[in-house]
Coordinates of C-alpha atoms in Angstrom, one line a residue:
M1 CA -77.1 136.5 321.9
P2 CA -77.4 132.6 323.5
P3 CA -76.0 133.0 326.6
A4 CA -73.0 133.9 326.9
D5 CA -69.7 136.6 327.6
S6 CA -69.0 139.5 325.4
S7 CA -65.7 140.7 326.5
V8 CA -64.7 144.2 324.8
P9 CA -61.4 146.4 325.2
P10 CA -60.7 147.9 328.6
L11 CA -62.8 151.2 328.5
N12 CA -60.9 154.4 330.7
F13 CA -62.8 155.4 333.6
H14 CA -61.2 157.9 336.1
D15 CA -63.5 160.2 337.1
S16 CA -66.6 159.7 335.0
A17 CA -68.0 156.5 333.6
I18 CA -70.4 157.6 330.8
I19 CA -72.4 154.7 329.0
S20 CA -75.2 154.3 325.7
I21 CA -76.8 150.4 325.2
V22 CA -79.0 149.6 322.2
F23 CA -81.0 146.2 322.8
R24 CA -83.7 143.9 322.0
P25 CA -84.1 141.0 325.1
S26 CA -85.5 138.0 324.8
R27 CA -85.8 137.0 328.3
Q28 CA -86.5 139.7 331.4
D29 CA -83.5 139.0 333.1
G30 CA -79.7 139.1 332.3
V31 CA -76.7 141.4 332.6
L32 CA -76.1 143.4 329.7
L33 CA -72.5 145.5 331.1
Y34 CA -70.6 144.5 333.7
I35 CA -66.8 146.1 334.5
S36 CA -64.6 145.8 338.2
D37 CA -61.1 145.3 339.2
T38 CA -59.5 142.2 339.2
G39 CA -61.2 141.5 343.3
H40 CA -64.3 143.4 342.8
S41 CA -64.0 145.8 345.1
H42 CA -65.5 148.3 342.7
F43 CA -67.6 147.9 339.5
I44 CA -69.9 149.4 337.2
G45 CA -72.9 147.2 336.6
I46 CA -75.7 147.8 334.3
E47 CA -78.2 144.5 334.3
I48 CA -82.4 143.5 334.2
R49 CA -84.4 142.5 337.0
G50 CA -87.4 140.7 336.5
G51 CA -87.9 143.5 333.8
I52 CA -86.6 146.4 336.1
V53 CA -83.2 148.2 334.5
H54 CA -80.5 148.5 337.1
F55 CA -77.1 150.9 337.7
V56 CA -75.4 149.6 340.2
V57 CA -72.2 151.2 341.0
R58 CA -69.6 151.3 343.9
G59 CA -66.3 153.4 343.1
T60 CA -62.9 152.7 345.0
T61 CA -63.6 154.7 348.2
G62 CA -65.6 150.9 348.9
G63 CA -68.8 151.2 351.4
S64 CA -71.8 150.0 350.0
P65 CA -72.9 149.8 346.5
S66 CA -75.3 152.5 344.8
E67 CA -78.2 151.6 342.9
I68 CA -81.0 152.6 340.7
E69 CA -83.6 151.7 339.0
L70 CA -86.2 153.0 336.4
T71 CA -89.9 150.9 336.6
D72 CA -91.2 154.1 334.7
V73 CA -90.0 151.7 331.4
P74 CA -91.0 148.0 332.2
I75 CA -89.1 145.4 330.0
V76 CA -90.6 143.9 327.8
A77 CA -89.3 140.3 325.6
G78 CA -89.3 141.4 321.8
N79 CA -89.1 145.8 322.3
V80 CA -86.3 148.0 321.2
Y81 CA -84.7 149.8 324.3
Q82 CA -81.8 152.1 324.2
V83 CA -79.9 153.0 328.4
D84 CA -78.1 156.2 329.1
A85 CA -76.7 155.7 332.0
M86 CA -73.6 158.3 333.6
A87 CA -71.7 158.1 337.3
V88 CA -69.8 161.3 338.4
P89 CA -68.5 162.3 341.4
G90 CA -71.4 163.1 343.5
T91 CA -74.6 162.1 341.1
M92 CA -75.4 159.5 339.2
Y93 CA -78.4 159.3 337.0
M94 CA -80.1 156.7 334.1
V95 CA -82.8 157.4 331.6
I96 CA -84.4 154.6 329.5
N97 CA -86.4 155.2 325.8
Q98 CA -88.2 153.0 324.7
M99 CA -87.4 153.3 320.4
N100 CA -90.3 151.5 319.5
S101 CA -92.8 154.0 321.4
P102 CA -92.7 157.8 323.2
V103 CA -92.4 155.6 326.8
T104 CA -89.2 157.3 328.5
G105 CA -88.1 156.5 332.1
F106 CA -85.3 159.2 333.7
N107 CA -83.9 158.6 336.8
L108 CA -81.3 161.0 338.9
T109 CA -79.9 160.0 342.4
Q110 CA -76.9 161.0 344.8
L111 CA -73.6 159.5 344.9
T112 CA -70.7 159.4 347.5
L113 CA -67.6 159.1 345.4
D114 CA -64.4 161.1 346.5
G115 CA -61.1 161.4 344.3
N116 CA -60.4 159.2 341.9
Q117 CA -63.5 157.2 341.1
F118 CA -62.8 154.0 339.0
D119 CA -59.6 152.3 338.3
F120 CA -60.3 149.2 336.4
G121 CA -56.5 149.4 334.8
T122 CA -56.4 147.0 331.8
R123 CA -59.5 145.3 332.9
P124 CA -61.6 144.1 329.9
I125 CA -65.9 145.2 330.3
Y126 CA -68.0 142.2 329.7
I127 CA -71.3 142.4 327.6
G128 CA -74.3 140.3 327.6
G129 CA -72.7 138.6 330.7
A130 CA -69.2 138.0 333.1
P131 CA -67.8 135.4 334.1
S132 CA -68.2 136.7 337.8
P133 CA -69.9 139.0 338.7
Q134 CA -69.4 138.3 342.2
G135 CA -69.9 143.2 342.5
L136 CA -73.6 142.7 341.7
F137 CA -74.6 139.0 343.5
Q138 CA -77.8 139.4 345.6
S139 CA -77.2 137.9 349.4
G140 CA -77.1 134.3 348.6
E141 CA -76.8 134.0 344.4
A142 CA -74.3 131.9 343.1
S143 CA -74.2 134.2 340.2
R144 CA -76.0 136.7 337.9
P145 CA -78.0 135.6 334.5
A146 CA -76.3 135.8 331.5
Y147 CA -78.5 138.3 328.9
H148 CA -80.4 136.7 326.5
G149 CA -81.3 138.7 322.8
C150 CA -79.8 141.0 320.6
I151 CA -77.2 144.0 322.1
L152 CA -77.5 146.2 318.7
R153 CA -75.2 149.4 320.2
V154 CA -72.3 149.6 323.2
V155 CA -70.8 153.0 322.8
Q156 CA -68.8 153.9 326.1
Q157 CA -67.2 157.5 326.6
N158 CA -68.7 158.7 322.7
E159 CA -66.9 155.6 321.4
A160 CA -68.9 153.4 319.8
F161 CA -67.6 149.7 320.0
D162 CA -68.1 146.7 316.8
L163 CA -69.6 144.2 317.9
N164 CA -69.6 142.0 315.5
N165 CA -65.9 142.0 315.8
P166 CA -65.3 138.2 315.6
T167 CA -62.1 138.5 318.4
I168 CA -64.5 140.3 320.6
A169 CA -67.1 138.0 321.0
Q170 CA -67.0 134.7 322.1
G171 CA -70.2 132.4 321.9
T172 CA -71.9 134.8 320.7
E173 CA -74.0 135.4 317.4
S174 CA -74.2 138.1 315.5
C175 CA -77.1 140.0 315.5
F176 CA -76.6 141.1 312.2
A177 CA -77.4 138.9 310.4
N178 CA -76.4 137.7 305.3
R179 CA -78.0 139.5 302.7
S180 CA -81.7 137.9 303.3
S181 CA -81.4 139.6 306.9
G182 CA -82.2 142.6 305.1
L183 CA -81.2 146.1 306.3
T184 CA -81.2 148.4 308.7
F185 CA -81.4 152.1 308.5
R186 CA -80.9 154.9 310.9
G187 CA -82.6 157.7 309.3
A188 CA -79.8 158.1 307.3
G189 CA -78.5 156.5 303.8
H190 CA -80.0 154.2 300.8
A191 CA -79.7 151.2 298.9
I192 CA -79.3 150.8 295.3
S193 CA -81.0 148.6 293.3
D194 CA -79.2 146.2 290.9
L195 CA -81.6 145.7 288.6
P196 CA -82.1 147.2 285.4
P197 CA -85.1 150.8 286.1
L198 CA -88.8 149.5 286.6
T199 CA -91.0 150.0 282.9
L200 CA -95.1 149.0 282.8
P201 CA -96.7 147.1 284.5
F202 CA -94.9 146.2 287.9
T203 CA -95.0 145.1 291.2
L204 CA -93.1 145.9 293.8
N205 CA -93.3 143.8 297.5
S206 CA -90.7 144.0 300.7
R207 CA -91.1 143.6 304.5
V208 CA -90.8 147.4 306.5
R209 CA -90.5 147.0 310.4
P210 CA -90.3 150.7 311.1
R211 CA -88.9 152.7 314.2
S212 CA -90.4 155.9 313.8
R213 CA -92.4 158.1 311.0
G214 CA -91.7 159.8 307.9
G215 CA -89.5 158.2 305.8
I216 CA -88.6 156.9 302.2
L217 CA -89.5 153.0 301.5
L218 CA -88.8 152.9 297.9
Y219 CA -87.9 155.6 295.3
A220 CA -87.9 155.5 291.4
G221 CA -87.5 158.4 289.1
S222 CA -86.2 159.5 286.3
S223 CA -83.2 162.0 285.6
T224 CA -84.7 163.5 281.9
G225 CA -88.5 164.1 282.9
P226 CA -91.0 164.7 286.1
D227 CA -91.9 160.7 286.2
Q228 CA -91.5 159.1 289.4
V229 CA -93.2 156.6 292.0
I230 CA -93.0 157.3 296.1
V231 CA -93.3 155.3 298.6
Y232 CA -93.0 156.2 302.2
L233 CA -94.2 157.3 305.5
P234 CA -95.2 160.1 306.3
A235 CA -95.0 162.2 309.7
T236 CA -98.9 161.8 309.7
G237 CA -98.6 158.3 309.6
G238 CA -99.6 155.4 308.2
I239 CA -98.2 154.3 304.5
R240 CA -98.0 156.5 301.0
L241 CA -98.0 155.5 297.9
S242 CA -97.7 159.4 294.7
V243 CA -96.7 158.8 291.2
T244 CA -96.2 161.1 289.2
S245 CA -97.0 160.5 285.1
S246 CA -95.7 161.9 282.0
A247 CA -98.1 164.3 282.1
D248 CA -96.8 165.2 285.4
Q249 CA -99.8 164.2 286.9
L250 CA -99.6 163.3 290.4
H251 CA -102.0 159.7 292.0
S252 CA -101.1 159.0 295.6
V253 CA -103.3 156.7 298.0
T254 CA -102.8 156.4 301.7
W255 CA -103.1 153.2 304.2
T256 CA -104.0 154.6 307.7
G257 CA -105.1 150.5 308.9
G258 CA -102.9 150.9 312.1
N259 CA -99.8 152.3 313.4
V260 CA -96.6 151.6 311.5
C261 CA -94.4 151.9 314.7
D262 CA -95.5 148.6 316.7
G263 CA -92.7 146.8 316.7
S264 CA -94.5 144.9 313.7
T265 CA -93.4 143.8 310.7
L266 CA -95.3 145.0 307.7
A267 CA -95.6 143.6 304.1
V268 CA -95.7 146.1 301.8
G269 CA -96.4 145.8 298.6
V270 CA -97.2 148.1 294.8
E271 CA -98.7 146.9 292.2
A272 CA -98.9 150.0 288.9
T273 CA -100.4 149.1 285.5
A274 CA -101.4 151.5 282.3
T275 CA -104.9 152.2 284.4
E276 CA -104.4 151.5 287.7
I277 CA -101.9 152.2 290.6
A278 CA -102.4 150.3 294.3
L279 CA -100.5 149.6 297.4
T280 CA -101.4 147.1 299.7
V281 CA -99.9 146.5 302.9
N282 CA -100.5 143.0 305.2
G283 CA -103.0 141.9 302.3
A284 CA -105.2 145.5 302.6
R285 CA -105.4 147.1 299.0
V286 CA -106.4 150.8 298.3
S287 CA -105.5 151.8 294.8
T288 CA -106.7 155.1 292.5
A289 CA -106.7 155.7 288.5
F290 CA -103.4 156.1 286.3
S291 CA -103.3 157.5 283.6
G292 CA -100.6 159.4 281.3
G293 CA -97.6 157.0 280.9
L294 CA -94.6 156.0 283.5
T295 CA -90.9 156.8 282.0
L296 CA -88.1 155.5 284.7
T297 CA -84.6 156.1 283.7
D298 CA -83.0 155.7 286.7
S299 CA -82.4 152.3 289.1
S300 CA -84.2 152.1 292.5
Y301 CA -83.8 153.4 296.2
Y302 CA -85.0 151.7 298.9
G303 CA -84.3 153.7 302.4
G304 CA -84.5 156.9 301.3
V305 CA -82.9 158.7 298.9
S306 CA -79.2 160.4 297.9
E307 CA -78.1 164.0 298.3
S308 CA -78.3 164.2 294.2
V309 CA -81.4 163.0 294.1
I310 CA -83.1 165.4 296.3
A311 CA -80.8 168.2 294.9
R312 CA -82.2 166.8 291.2
E313 CA -85.6 167.1 292.6
S314 CA -85.7 170.2 294.7
P315 CA -87.2 172.5 295.8
M316 CA -89.8 169.7 296.3
L317 CA -89.2 168.4 300.2
F318 CA -88.2 164.8 300.1
P319 CA -88.9 163.0 303.7
S320 CA -85.5 161.8 305.4
S321 CA -84.1 157.8 305.3
V322 CA -86.6 155.5 306.9
D323 CA -85.3 154.7 310.2
G324 CA -85.5 150.9 310.4
C325 CA -85.3 148.1 308.5
L326 CA -86.5 146.8 305.0
F327 CA -86.6 143.2 304.1
S328 CA -87.1 140.8 301.3
F329 CA -87.4 143.6 297.7
T330 CA -88.5 142.2 295.0
V331 CA -89.8 143.3 291.8
N332 CA -91.6 141.4 290.0
N333 CA -91.1 138.7 292.0
Q334 CA -88.0 138.3 291.4
L335 CA -86.0 139.1 294.5
D336 CA -83.2 142.2 294.4
E337 CA -80.8 142.5 297.0
P338 CA -79.3 145.6 296.8
I339 CA -76.2 144.7 299.1
N340 CA -73.2 146.0 296.2
N341 CA -74.6 149.5 296.6
L342 CA -75.0 150.3 300.2
S343 CA -74.4 154.0 302.2
P344 CA -72.0 154.1 304.2
E345 CA -75.1 155.0 306.6
V346 CA -76.9 151.3 306.6
R347 CA -76.2 148.0 307.7
T348 CA -76.8 144.4 306.7
G349 CA -78.8 142.4 308.4
C350 CA -82.4 143.8 310.5
G351 CA -81.1 141.8 313.6
V352 CA -82.7 138.6 315.3

């Protein structure tokens, strides 16, 4: 998102304000959200100043703004964060969670706000900047910087905004781009390959940027037998490849060469022949001997499996869908874009 405003429909704030924002910044300053009355006498603002998130509120009773900041989770360009902020009569609090690590910050303070806290009428909410957020100005400042980066999700009063709606975005680019940008998974859903079922020998390649451990990256199986290939993220860490042959023999290898949830993108590949299976991650290769043949009659699943597959393979317990992004699927060096077979939970594009 370039330095510009995105105004979305008016909010219905009265006695309380509950806001959640998920974002990936490219700079350490900028207004994430702002709404005020026409004269800026009362307002709500969330902004980053010098790498610290500030939540600023002034209600209809006027007086000096009330403000809390969270220094426990400094904002670093490229990381993904979720900010949850609430203001109710007498109390305001803010929680920040760094999505690709267990770092979380919490702050709570008391407010003196009586009666009807906010009366914004039909004023819009501004995301990523504001025309003139005067309530946030410090003494001597002429303006506040617009936000630079990607804002992936905004929820107010439990209602999510469609940030890709072109009617509400002004001077912005979509964080979720075209087909070649991959697919975003949020711990649910799957994508089904458009290519024919896998046959030996085969090679698979993709790139993945996980946000948390657990979840299937690839599943290929057979509705007529036990044969299956699964690549997944174990809860214990690393990446694992498991193959069950037609002789009902289980073969598996695990890559344990680093933290899969540090925000980096991993190149993941699978090579399978009649005598060997191998998993490669960022060029590092682990393999095991393989025999017994492999018959995969079903299309491949990316990012998870469907309810029908889980039921069919019961009582085997599968990990949940991956939480993160998958890019550049290739099968035998042929680009596979399962764009027409996405479950509703999957979003096209992995962001900036």
